């Protein structure tokens, strides 16, 4: 491209110093071409490849005149057709061209790769202060650490590798060739049936497979809903406060204004939802994130009444299966299919990295959501879908859930003991279920109700910063707040072994003393 | 919800006929409760489940008064705590509530699933006429048929199941628990490295893994680019005409106006692109869809000059590896990383249903695309990524490509013979590469240049309709046109066995005679 004077810095620099302009053509010795190395019957391909490599690595810079085909053929002792065909291929790809009296000239070289930064720049101390920064959670995730107590991840060492491989083998032995083609954007019928049965057994939901859209996790489900709600003229969505930073960012990226609605000991404040005037709400009724509160019976009925009046409820059922002391509360969706869009996934059941989940939407929204899914990616990968369907149908997934539930429970107990020992002033919330708990400091209420911008004597971002300096990753509660409230932390206990949990909480205790000092 | 007078038709109808209003409480015999069936130590769970089932199936309709806990405990000969805990769980989930003097009352029942249509209504004869209809391609795909000659699908029976399972076993044996967590939205480092090596070996591209974003197929790549281009103020994208209906719809769904640019025997008309004024273009330079034309060397340089002046080239390299008579033309991206967004996938190499591909974008667009990918789905499924990386690194994917290329070539030759025999008036285009060819009828030019709204004596949608009536699926060329041109068909030959191809083309010949009659 240098020949055209409109190219990249690197290649134009190269050409300035080395371009032979209209000098004599190079000869076959310019590349130490040894036709004896060409495979029998593959001389054209060999010559094309040698010339292309020489152009790519700069031995034949842009502007170089190549020898006439007759001359090169004689030098290499090949037929002229071999050379003309190699030239033709290079001309076809735009790298050489006939230039009248100058003959055949190199006109464009592949650009070399440039050095790229290894990833987004990590903001260091600014990470925790910039609560709304896109990708803050990702940036924290990418940092090395000693102990990771970030919330939202199950026991990944327990991933059922053997059962997965067994199911994959069965799938590969039985899948029809047609299933490898472009499929229904709603997902594989086998998985949609398995999800319906799973939800009936575990979440009290009675649904038809035609209502299920397989998605690449709850994140995608929220993206599809954000898009289709906007098509309906809805551009403000109420969210729980405190509530998940990630899902709030998801809605904002989808073009919505998010409206905070307080959460108290009974869950989402439905009266405040009504007063806020948003026509849609994103909620986590079975186990509110991050407080762990269960939406109580009366609030549930009140929320469904709001939905019956035209409100859209988006139920994010992200970790409801992990309840330790009694069976999980059935999903809101089980009581009212019409007003509830229900999203769930295997991220907390098996592994977030599988990126697979499900979205159930009321009939009047189904076509728009299927269209959104079609244009998002034409559907989710088939093998993961079929393997998951087998694990659900065979009971393996429930076996796995029972297994990790008992491990998670033990880890929760370790964390509770560690908090009593190392963070004696902290109040614990939401320990009855889930993969995380919330602690607050220095406020008798301990929920999002009270407090100024500094609900305690310190900022929880400073505490998270001090903990990270000691090698422990946690989420400051203020990351997940839209309005000020008591300082706190959100602590995941499911991912790592008991010893790490105890040590991590002890280090947080030390960090707290630093922060208060 | 019927109790609140604002519920679904089905459940409110049910309640009207059966609601006991304020009658006496039911007794334990109302459900034939037999405590002898409860597992030892699981009486609370058993009773909760029995009551919940009775509410769900209508035996305890909304409005029913439940017996006092003391009474039910006596009748069942259980402790009163078992009953109060079961009532508490049902109250927590919002299904029963205390109602003062009436005692405990059923207040909400899970809604039963409703019958849904099995899928979008199939438009029958209107399918081919409605060229721009959303999901027309999906609707055709869902129809049963005798022979499917739709374009775009490789030989799916050749999917390397054994190699896939072997690679999956190796991945599951070696993957670290951390890889199962939330990862880099750009994709697994192992796959991004493998893609870079694959593109260097097969597409002449020299890139850095940091430039690669793993996507769920080219469809997702286009969605991410559509979004980020709009953030840059670009809302008009030029597309090839004829060009892929699916990708055009993708851009339109992403909020863009598509501007048709003619394709001739040398590929995209870059002069017309300039004249059209769009700041971005989607192109298939290695093997134009559907004409099969290769963008020639001079046009390539001209297009890159346009890009160097600020234009954005989106290179859809959808099936470039499938070239039969000589090596594929290197990608445009190999010559100019700055102005070219490059998208590819395994859809034509392995199987569309895997939904995995890659997107390379210039550095100034990378952050925006990674953000779009994060909010789209937080990344593509990890196991598929790691298995694909192994198949690329081990050479299995190239082995597979050589294998299917020879099968595809034989099938192409069968189709060419069949066309000569059964469609003697047809002109064949683009048979040198790919998984499909294009035929046109009744026009000496045979490209998009000439012709009125009926460039031939008949509409190709009528021909496709007549072929479908005989059990053969094809795409009418006009589906993939924005401006009128000669009638034609786009015929895929890679997916099915030789006999089906010959029979299918013979049936198209019969359909053509019907159409002309």
XYZ file of N, CA, C and O in Angstrom, chain A residues 1 6 8 52 56 85 88-89 91-94 97 107 110-111 113-114 116-119 134 138 141 152 156 159 161 164-165 168-169 172 175 177 179-182 185-186 206-207 210-211 219-220 227 231 249-250 253 297 300-301 305 308 323 326-327 329-330 334-338 347-348 351-355 363 371-372 374-379 381-384, chain B residues 1 6 8 52 56 85 88-89 91-94 97 107 110-111 113-114 116-119 134 138 141 152 156 159 161 164-165 168-169 172 175 177 179-182 185-186 206-207 210-211 219-220 227 231 249-250 253 295 297 300-301 305 308 323 326-327 329-330 334-338 347-348 351-355 363 371-372 374-379 381-384:
708
model
N 0.801 -1.204 0.000
C 0.000 0.000 0.000
C 0.838 1.259 0.000
O 0.374 2.302 -0.394
N -0.671 5.913 0.837
C -1.793 6.147 1.747
C -1.894 4.965 2.689
O -2.904 4.298 2.766
N -0.181 2.529 6.226
C 0.110 2.562 7.647
C 1.504 3.086 7.863
O 2.360 3.005 6.997
N 4.968 -14.894 -1.898
C 4.084 -14.229 -0.930
C 4.818 -14.003 0.394
O 4.702 -12.945 1.017
N 5.651 -10.556 2.290
C 5.177 -10.358 3.664
C 6.319 -9.966 4.597
O 6.145 -9.105 5.459
N 1.224 -18.514 -13.699
C 0.122 -18.848 -12.776
C 0.409 -18.292 -11.371
O -0.473 -17.754 -10.698
N -0.273 -14.735 -11.513
C -1.706 -14.493 -11.608
C -2.350 -14.546 -10.212
O -3.195 -13.719 -9.853
N -1.938 -15.546 -9.415
C -2.510 -15.668 -8.070
C -2.166 -14.455 -7.210
O -2.995 -13.960 -6.454
N -1.479 -11.509 -8.326
C -2.196 -10.346 -8.861
C -3.645 -10.369 -8.388
O -4.220 -9.346 -8.015
N -4.221 -11.583 -8.370
C -5.611 -11.734 -7.955
C -5.792 -11.263 -6.513
O -6.812 -10.680 -6.156
N -4.815 -11.530 -5.676
C -4.937 -11.124 -4.286
C -4.476 -9.686 -4.081
O -4.440 -9.198 -2.966
N -4.107 -9.013 -5.163
C -3.823 -7.583 -5.064
C -2.404 -7.258 -4.640
O -2.096 -6.094 -4.382
N 1.047 -6.292 -9.573
C 0.238 -5.831 -10.697
C 1.157 -5.519 -11.860
O 2.340 -5.192 -11.679
N 2.851 -4.297 -5.374
C 2.064 -3.096 -5.114
C 1.465 -3.052 -3.709
O 0.996 -2.010 -3.271
N 1.309 -7.392 2.983
C 0.489 -7.580 4.184
C 1.062 -6.754 5.320
O 2.274 -6.658 5.484
N 0.202 -6.161 6.075
C 0.670 -5.361 7.197
C 1.060 -6.288 8.338
O 0.364 -7.255 8.630
N 1.567 -7.490 12.245
C 0.782 -7.212 13.450
C 1.510 -6.192 14.303
O 2.734 -6.147 14.326
N 0.759 -5.343 14.956
C 1.382 -4.394 15.842
C 1.287 -4.892 17.273
O 0.457 -5.744 17.601
N 0.037 -4.886 20.809
C -1.178 -4.398 21.451
C -1.019 -4.508 22.948
O -0.330 -5.386 23.429
N -1.696 -3.650 23.694
C -1.711 -3.865 25.139
C -2.410 -5.187 25.440
O -3.260 -5.631 24.676
N -2.032 -5.807 26.523
C -2.555 -7.129 26.840
C -4.034 -7.086 27.176
O -4.708 -8.094 27.156
N -4.582 -5.954 27.455
C -5.995 -5.844 27.807
C -6.269 -4.407 28.186
O -5.400 -3.550 28.051
N -17.593 1.354 33.124
C -17.814 0.136 32.340
C -16.671 -0.832 32.578
O -15.505 -0.459 32.512
N -15.002 -6.488 35.454
C -14.025 -7.231 34.655
C -12.601 -6.881 35.041
O -11.727 -7.746 35.098
N -11.698 -8.549 38.123
C -11.562 -9.981 37.878
C -10.209 -10.318 37.278
O -9.621 -11.361 37.583
N -20.777 -14.379 43.335
C -21.384 -14.780 42.066
C -20.818 -16.007 41.403
O -21.229 -16.349 40.302
N -16.199 -24.042 41.482
C -15.851 -24.444 40.125
C -15.008 -25.714 40.100
O -14.991 -26.435 39.105
N -16.980 -28.810 39.228
C -17.623 -28.988 37.922
C -17.627 -30.469 37.551
O -16.582 -31.130 37.606
N -16.962 -32.897 35.543
C -16.284 -33.154 34.267
C -16.626 -34.523 33.690
O -16.832 -34.675 32.489
N -20.145 -34.584 32.405
C -20.244 -33.763 31.194
C -19.714 -34.538 29.986
O -20.335 -34.586 28.928
N -18.536 -35.153 30.168
C -17.942 -35.877 29.041
C -18.815 -37.066 28.637
O -18.990 -37.344 27.444
N -21.624 -35.705 26.710
C -21.160 -35.256 25.389
C -20.977 -36.453 24.448
O -21.324 -36.390 23.268
N -20.433 -37.534 24.997
C -20.248 -38.716 24.166
C -21.599 -39.219 23.662
O -21.773 -39.534 22.487
N -22.896 -36.843 20.953
C -22.208 -36.981 19.664
C -22.557 -38.300 18.983
O -22.508 -38.406 17.762
N -26.682 -37.422 17.876
C -27.191 -36.219 17.226
C -27.283 -36.464 15.706
O -26.461 -37.177 15.132
N -27.181 -35.304 11.693
C -26.448 -34.273 10.945
C -27.232 -32.970 10.835
O -26.662 -31.885 10.954
N -28.994 -31.510 12.921
C -28.868 -30.677 14.119
C -27.620 -29.798 14.091
O -27.503 -28.867 14.881
N -26.669 -30.130 13.203
C -25.464 -29.304 13.085
C -25.674 -28.095 12.179
O -24.781 -27.278 12.014
N -26.839 -28.019 11.534
C -27.102 -26.895 10.640
C -27.656 -25.701 11.399
O -27.712 -25.689 12.629
N -28.058 -24.677 10.653
C -28.702 -23.535 11.291
C -30.009 -24.036 11.877
O -30.779 -24.731 11.218
N -33.807 -20.385 16.286
C -33.127 -19.443 17.188
C -33.592 -19.568 18.633
O -32.891 -19.127 19.543
N -34.750 -20.188 18.871
C -35.229 -20.366 20.247
C -34.456 -21.431 20.997
O -34.569 -21.543 22.217
N -44.898 -23.903 35.811
C -45.518 -24.771 34.810
C -45.513 -24.011 33.485
O -46.216 -23.019 33.331
N -44.746 -24.477 32.552
C -44.609 -23.756 31.284
C -44.652 -24.737 30.121
O -44.565 -25.952 30.308
N -42.706 -24.175 24.160
C -42.798 -23.101 23.154
C -42.570 -21.726 23.763
O -42.290 -20.768 23.043
N -42.678 -21.616 25.088
C -42.460 -20.318 25.740
C -40.998 -20.070 26.084
O -40.651 -18.990 26.564
N -27.232 -12.498 31.120
C -26.778 -11.246 30.503
C -27.426 -11.074 29.130
O -27.950 -10.009 28.803
N -27.399 -12.137 28.329
C -28.036 -12.018 27.022
C -29.538 -11.820 27.160
O -30.139 -11.035 26.427
N -33.760 -4.532 24.497
C -34.067 -4.157 23.117
C -35.575 -4.165 22.847
O -36.133 -3.229 22.279
N -38.555 -1.243 21.921
C -39.467 -1.282 20.769
C -40.905 -0.999 21.209
O -41.722 -0.529 20.417
N -25.793 -2.024 34.659
C -25.008 -1.577 33.500
C -25.543 -2.176 32.201
O -25.575 -1.523 31.160
N -25.966 -3.433 32.295
C -26.539 -4.113 31.129
C -27.746 -3.347 30.582
O -27.874 -3.125 29.382
N -26.616 -0.030 29.038
C -26.029 -0.224 27.706
C -27.124 -0.483 26.677
O -27.010 -0.120 25.521
N -44.599 -12.761 51.007
C -45.838 -13.133 50.314
C -46.700 -11.944 49.930
O -47.213 -11.869 48.812
N -45.150 -9.987 47.168
C -45.274 -10.721 45.906
C -46.625 -10.478 45.263
O -46.726 -10.213 44.069
N -47.673 -10.580 46.096
C -49.009 -10.353 45.540
C -49.163 -8.920 45.069
O -49.753 -8.649 44.033
N -49.947 -7.665 41.346
C -51.048 -6.742 41.060
C -50.554 -5.600 40.169
O -51.213 -5.200 39.206
N -50.287 -6.978 36.805
C -51.596 -7.166 36.180
C -52.129 -5.847 35.651
O -52.916 -5.813 34.699
N -30.536 -22.836 48.342
C -31.075 -22.413 49.628
C -30.789 -23.525 50.613
O -30.985 -24.695 50.327
N -34.170 -24.603 53.909
C -35.463 -25.145 53.482
C -35.530 -25.026 51.969
O -34.646 -24.436 51.354
N -36.573 -25.590 51.359
C -36.628 -25.530 49.892
C -36.739 -24.082 49.413
O -37.269 -23.224 50.117
N -38.012 -20.724 47.602
C -39.307 -20.136 47.314
C -39.585 -20.303 45.815
O -38.702 -20.065 45.009
N -40.806 -20.701 45.447
C -41.095 -20.804 44.015
C -40.934 -19.451 43.315
O -41.012 -18.381 43.937
N -44.190 -18.502 38.494
C -45.114 -19.624 38.664
C -46.524 -19.131 38.922
O -47.495 -19.839 38.695
N -46.637 -17.907 39.420
C -47.960 -17.391 39.763
C -48.584 -16.582 38.640
O -49.792 -16.406 38.611
N -47.777 -16.066 37.739
C -48.335 -15.166 36.735
C -47.470 -15.145 35.489
O -46.536 -14.351 35.389
N -47.780 -16.000 34.535
C -46.974 -16.010 33.309
C -47.132 -14.733 32.486
O -46.219 -14.340 31.771
N -48.278 -14.065 32.593
C -48.550 -12.957 31.654
C -47.637 -11.762 31.873
O -47.206 -11.116 30.936
N -25.208 -20.612 35.382
C -23.984 -19.961 35.866
C -23.701 -20.275 37.323
O -22.547 -20.446 37.709
N -24.752 -20.339 38.156
C -24.543 -20.642 39.565
C -24.751 -22.136 39.864
O -24.439 -22.592 40.957
N -21.422 -23.598 35.956
C -20.273 -22.721 35.711
C -20.710 -21.549 34.854
O -21.381 -21.747 33.844
N -20.308 -20.337 35.236
C -20.646 -19.170 34.407
C -20.097 -19.277 32.991
O -20.725 -18.800 32.050
N -18.923 -19.897 32.841
C -18.259 -19.896 31.535
C -19.010 -20.708 30.486
O -18.703 -20.614 29.305
N -19.996 -21.511 30.900
C -20.765 -22.245 29.897
C -21.646 -21.307 29.087
O -22.017 -21.614 27.958
N -21.997 -20.160 29.650
C -22.838 -19.164 28.983
C -24.099 -19.788 28.393
O -24.324 -19.739 27.191
N -46.642 -14.463 26.078
C -46.900 -14.660 24.648
C -46.822 -13.366 23.833
O -46.337 -13.376 22.703
N -37.060 -12.770 17.629
C -36.401 -11.977 16.584
C -35.090 -11.382 17.109
O -34.059 -11.424 16.429
N -35.139 -10.851 18.325
C -33.918 -10.282 18.911
C -32.839 -11.351 19.057
O -31.661 -11.105 18.794
N -32.585 -14.097 17.252
C -32.113 -14.455 15.905
C -31.020 -13.495 15.473
O -29.945 -13.895 15.036
N -31.274 -12.192 15.609
C -30.291 -11.232 15.127
C -29.114 -11.073 16.081
O -28.076 -10.546 15.692
N -29.254 -11.522 17.309
C -28.116 -11.470 18.224
C -27.048 -12.474 17.802
O -25.860 -12.153 17.774
N -27.448 -13.698 17.474
C -26.437 -14.727 17.169
C -26.985 -15.952 16.455
O -26.281 -16.942 16.335
N -28.232 -15.906 16.005
C -28.893 -17.033 15.321
C -29.102 -18.239 16.232
O -29.448 -19.314 15.743
N -28.893 -18.078 17.527
C -29.094 -19.206 18.433
C -27.831 -19.518 19.218
O -26.742 -19.065 18.866
N -24.987 -22.208 20.908
C -24.277 -23.395 20.412
C -24.984 -24.705 20.752
O -25.393 -24.922 21.884
N -25.084 -25.580 19.765
C -25.945 -26.759 19.892
C -25.389 -27.805 20.851
O -26.146 -28.427 21.620
N -24.082 -28.039 20.848
C -23.566 -29.143 21.657
C -23.749 -28.854 23.143
O -24.169 -29.725 23.910
N -23.461 -27.628 23.552
C -23.686 -27.261 24.951
C -25.165 -27.434 25.314
O -25.493 -27.916 26.404
N -54.574 -15.532 42.218
C -54.764 -14.171 41.804
C -56.213 -13.850 41.534
O -56.606 -12.699 41.557
N -58.102 -9.829 39.368
C -57.335 -9.200 38.285
C -56.386 -10.234 37.703
O -55.190 -10.081 37.714
N -55.786 -14.025 35.131
C -55.891 -14.569 33.790
C -57.273 -15.154 33.599
O -57.955 -15.547 34.538
N -49.056 -27.719 47.885
C -48.725 -26.914 46.695
C -49.291 -27.573 45.432
O -49.828 -26.900 44.546
N -51.955 -26.122 42.824
C -51.604 -26.010 41.397
C -52.621 -26.702 40.508
O -52.979 -26.192 39.448
N -45.035 -24.887 59.768
C -43.904 -24.651 58.871
C -44.334 -24.792 57.405
O -43.943 -24.005 56.544
N -46.129 -21.756 56.556
C -45.213 -20.636 56.443
C -44.554 -20.609 55.062
O -44.407 -19.559 54.433
N -44.164 -21.796 54.605
C -43.505 -21.845 53.294
C -44.458 -21.420 52.172
O -44.077 -20.715 51.238
N -46.987 -19.468 52.555
C -47.247 -18.030 52.711
C -46.082 -17.229 52.128
O -46.275 -16.205 51.462
N -44.874 -17.733 52.368
C -43.684 -17.039 51.880
C -43.690 -16.949 50.356
O -43.259 -15.958 49.773
N -44.182 -17.999 49.724
C -44.215 -17.971 48.272
C -45.471 -17.291 47.750
O -45.692 -17.231 46.546
N -46.280 -16.768 48.660
C -47.416 -15.956 48.221
C -48.659 -16.740 47.859
O -49.620 -16.177 47.347
N -52.417 -17.043 52.661
C -52.213 -15.897 53.562
C -53.227 -15.969 54.684
O -54.309 -16.559 54.526
N -54.638 -17.853 48.300
C -54.800 -16.543 47.668
C -54.239 -16.471 46.248
O -54.515 -15.532 45.519
N -50.637 -21.212 40.946
C -49.769 -21.123 39.773
C -50.616 -21.205 38.516
O -51.584 -21.971 38.450
N -50.288 -20.406 37.546
C -51.033 -20.440 36.298
C -50.597 -21.655 35.495
O -49.414 -21.960 35.410
N -49.778 -23.889 32.165
C -49.258 -23.499 30.853
C -50.386 -23.462 29.840
O -51.328 -24.252 29.924
N -50.305 -22.552 28.910
C -51.300 -22.512 27.849
C -50.733 -23.151 26.594
O -49.520 -23.271 26.433
N -49.431 -23.301 23.100
C -48.788 -22.314 22.237
C -48.683 -22.886 20.837
O -48.574 -24.084 20.675
N -48.665 -22.040 19.853
C -48.374 -22.564 18.522
C -46.961 -23.127 18.507
O -46.090 -22.680 19.254
N -46.723 -24.117 17.655
C -45.433 -24.802 17.646
C -44.313 -23.885 17.179
O -43.149 -24.164 17.399
N -44.619 -22.793 16.544
C -43.577 -21.899 16.054
C -44.236 -20.787 15.288
O -45.463 -20.690 15.272
N -38.981 -10.582 7.953
C -38.099 -11.104 8.992
C -38.307 -12.603 9.155
O -39.428 -13.070 9.260
N -35.613 -18.475 8.006
C -35.950 -19.429 9.075
C -37.208 -20.207 8.749
O -37.298 -21.406 9.003
N -36.523 -22.789 6.295
C -35.706 -23.828 6.914
C -36.561 -24.804 7.729
O -36.299 -25.997 7.763
N -25.364 -22.423 1.901
C -24.773 -21.979 3.160
C -24.463 -23.053 4.168
O -24.030 -22.742 5.275
N -22.719 -31.819 6.646
C -22.852 -31.969 8.097
C -22.666 -33.413 8.547
O -22.306 -33.672 9.697
N -19.241 -34.123 9.976
C -18.765 -33.491 11.218
C -17.839 -34.449 11.962
O -18.186 -35.616 12.197
N -16.955 -36.091 14.605
C -17.433 -36.367 15.965
C -16.344 -36.975 16.843
O -16.208 -36.627 18.014
N -13.767 -34.411 17.731
C -14.347 -33.443 18.680
C -14.362 -34.029 20.090
O -13.958 -33.379 21.059
N -14.829 -35.272 20.201
C -14.918 -35.880 21.526
C -13.534 -36.058 22.142
O -13.340 -35.824 23.342
N -12.461 -32.770 23.369
C -13.242 -32.396 24.559
C -12.710 -33.136 25.792
O -12.614 -32.549 26.872
N -12.371 -34.397 25.592
C -11.816 -35.154 26.729
C -10.523 -34.500 27.215
O -10.320 -34.305 28.417
N -11.352 -31.238 29.069
C -11.913 -31.451 30.405
C -10.865 -31.988 31.375
O -10.957 -31.781 32.588
N -8.423 -28.390 31.797
C -8.896 -27.033 32.055
C -8.825 -26.757 33.562
O -9.042 -27.639 34.386
N -10.048 -24.937 37.124
C -11.339 -24.488 37.648
C -11.617 -23.018 37.323
O -12.745 -22.658 36.985
N -11.029 -21.377 34.770
C -11.549 -21.180 33.416
C -13.060 -21.355 33.337
O -13.677 -20.976 32.344
N -13.647 -21.971 34.359
C -15.103 -22.141 34.377
C -15.821 -20.902 34.923
O -17.040 -20.862 34.959
N -15.048 -19.920 35.396
C -15.667 -18.718 35.933
C -15.959 -17.701 34.840
O -15.816 -17.982 33.647
N -16.389 -16.520 35.251
C -16.566 -15.448 34.282
C -15.209 -15.109 33.713
O -14.238 -14.943 34.453
N -14.262 -11.173 28.175
C -15.302 -11.187 27.136
C -14.732 -11.350 25.726
O -15.461 -11.746 24.814
N -13.436 -11.110 25.552
C -12.833 -11.277 24.221
C -12.643 -12.744 23.844
O -12.387 -13.056 22.686
N -1.678 -11.609 9.235
C -0.744 -11.568 10.365
C -1.378 -10.687 11.418
O -1.517 -9.485 11.233
N -1.740 -11.280 12.523
C -2.444 -10.517 13.563
C -1.900 -10.896 14.925
O -1.151 -11.862 15.075
N -4.318 -10.169 20.711
C -5.045 -9.083 21.380
C -6.045 -8.398 20.461
O -6.943 -7.696 20.933
N -5.908 -8.611 19.141
C -6.857 -7.993 18.200
C -8.078 -8.852 17.956
O -9.002 -8.435 17.250
N -22.891 -13.684 12.511
C -24.108 -12.923 12.822
C -23.869 -12.023 14.032
O -24.202 -10.840 14.020
N -23.283 -12.591 15.086
C -23.012 -11.748 16.251
C -21.977 -10.672 15.921
O -22.114 -9.522 16.357
N -23.792 -2.023 16.161
C -23.945 -1.195 17.355
C -22.819 -0.156 17.470
O -23.060 1.023 17.718
N -22.590 4.105 17.287
C -21.985 4.976 18.310
C -21.039 5.993 17.683
O -20.818 7.070 18.237
N -30.433 -8.060 6.538
C -31.436 -7.949 7.604
C -30.770 -7.675 8.948
O -31.276 -6.922 9.776
N -29.614 -8.322 9.142
C -28.863 -8.139 10.379
C -28.508 -6.667 10.599
O -28.678 -6.127 11.693
N -31.668 -4.624 11.321
C -32.113 -4.798 12.708
C -31.206 -4.006 13.655
O -31.662 -3.520 14.693
N -13.174 -10.624 -5.815
C -12.824 -9.214 -6.013
C -11.428 -9.151 -6.622
O -10.476 -9.707 -6.057
N -7.710 -7.815 -8.240
C -6.615 -7.108 -7.596
C -6.764 -5.595 -7.629
O -6.542 -4.914 -6.624
N -9.467 -4.477 -5.328
C -9.007 -4.591 -3.941
C -8.221 -3.362 -3.534
O -8.436 -2.794 -2.467
N -7.292 -2.979 -4.404
C -6.486 -1.811 -4.059
C -7.356 -0.557 -3.996
O -7.168 0.305 -3.135
N -7.918 1.849 -0.832
C -7.713 3.297 -0.920
C -8.910 4.028 -0.311
O -8.750 4.997 0.447
N -8.541 3.749 3.321
C -7.481 4.629 3.831
C -7.983 6.063 3.950
O -7.501 6.839 4.779
N -12.025 -23.450 -1.663
C -11.756 -23.142 -3.053
C -11.168 -24.384 -3.683
O -10.294 -25.015 -3.112
N -7.603 -23.830 -6.914
C -6.328 -23.249 -6.497
C -6.497 -22.728 -5.073
O -7.614 -22.735 -4.558
N -5.411 -22.279 -4.446
C -5.551 -21.819 -3.060
C -6.449 -20.594 -2.987
O -6.557 -19.825 -3.947
N -7.843 -16.888 -2.251
C -7.270 -15.543 -2.261
C -7.099 -15.087 -0.814
O -8.001 -15.269 -0.008
N -5.951 -14.487 -0.471
C -5.816 -13.993 0.913
C -6.883 -12.962 1.238
O -7.463 -12.325 0.357
N -5.502 -8.911 5.307
C -4.060 -9.166 5.338
C -3.285 -7.960 4.813
O -2.122 -7.777 5.146
N -3.939 -7.142 4.006
C -3.249 -6.000 3.419
C -3.408 -4.722 4.227
O -2.627 -3.808 4.093
N -4.452 -4.652 5.041
C -4.698 -3.384 5.722
C -5.476 -3.591 7.001
O -6.698 -3.616 6.998
N -4.785 -3.750 8.125
C -5.507 -3.957 9.389
C -6.300 -2.727 9.820
O -7.312 -2.859 10.500
N -5.867 -1.533 9.427
C -6.472 -0.329 10.001
C -7.917 -0.125 9.570
O -8.745 0.293 10.360
N -18.733 -21.920 10.729
C -20.029 -22.377 10.225
C -19.900 -23.170 8.929
O -20.621 -24.146 8.728
N -18.983 -22.754 8.037
C -18.822 -23.474 6.777
C -17.670 -24.476 6.852
O -17.474 -25.275 5.943
N -19.607 -26.664 11.323
C -21.061 -26.719 11.446
C -21.581 -25.366 11.929
O -21.041 -24.812 12.889
N -22.626 -24.866 11.282
C -23.213 -23.591 11.737
C -23.700 -23.652 13.175
O -23.625 -22.663 13.903
N -24.181 -24.822 13.615
C -24.807 -24.910 14.932
C -23.821 -24.735 16.075
O -24.234 -24.552 17.221
N -22.508 -24.770 15.790
C -21.549 -24.525 16.867
C -21.581 -23.073 17.306
O -21.220 -22.759 18.440
N -22.000 -22.171 16.414
C -22.085 -20.730 16.732
C -20.786 -20.221 17.343
O -20.763 -19.742 18.476
N -7.458 -1.161 15.957
C -7.283 -0.758 17.359
C -8.256 0.325 17.808
O -8.722 0.295 18.952
N -16.623 -3.970 24.573
C -17.736 -3.563 25.437
C -19.063 -4.122 24.902
O -19.883 -4.640 25.670
N -19.243 -4.040 23.596
C -20.484 -4.577 23.002
C -20.586 -6.080 23.237
O -21.661 -6.602 23.550
N -19.185 -7.729 25.727
C -19.443 -7.942 27.151
C -20.937 -7.846 27.421
O -21.517 -8.716 28.058
N -21.575 -6.793 26.921
C -22.981 -6.619 27.234
C -23.880 -7.526 26.399
O -25.038 -7.725 26.733
N -23.338 -8.062 25.320
C -24.149 -9.012 24.543
C -24.345 -10.303 25.324
O -25.452 -10.835 25.398
N -23.280 -10.840 25.921
C -23.415 -12.145 26.578
C -22.263 -12.475 27.527
O -22.157 -13.618 27.965
N -21.408 -11.516 27.828
C -20.244 -11.715 28.705
C -19.212 -12.682 28.138
O -18.287 -13.088 28.847
N -19.355 -13.038 26.853
C -18.385 -13.964 26.267
C -19.066 -15.203 25.712
O -20.216 -15.486 26.039
N -19.275 -19.423 25.059
C -19.103 -20.600 25.906
C -17.687 -21.168 25.851
O -17.106 -21.346 24.783
N -17.127 -21.462 27.022
C -15.704 -21.781 27.123
C -15.354 -23.147 26.529
O -14.302 -23.298 25.893
N -16.189 -24.153 26.739
C -15.777 -25.486 26.299
C -15.684 -25.544 24.777
O -14.731 -26.104 24.223
N -16.651 -24.963 24.092
C -16.584 -24.920 22.635
C -15.328 -24.180 22.179
O -14.655 -24.600 21.228
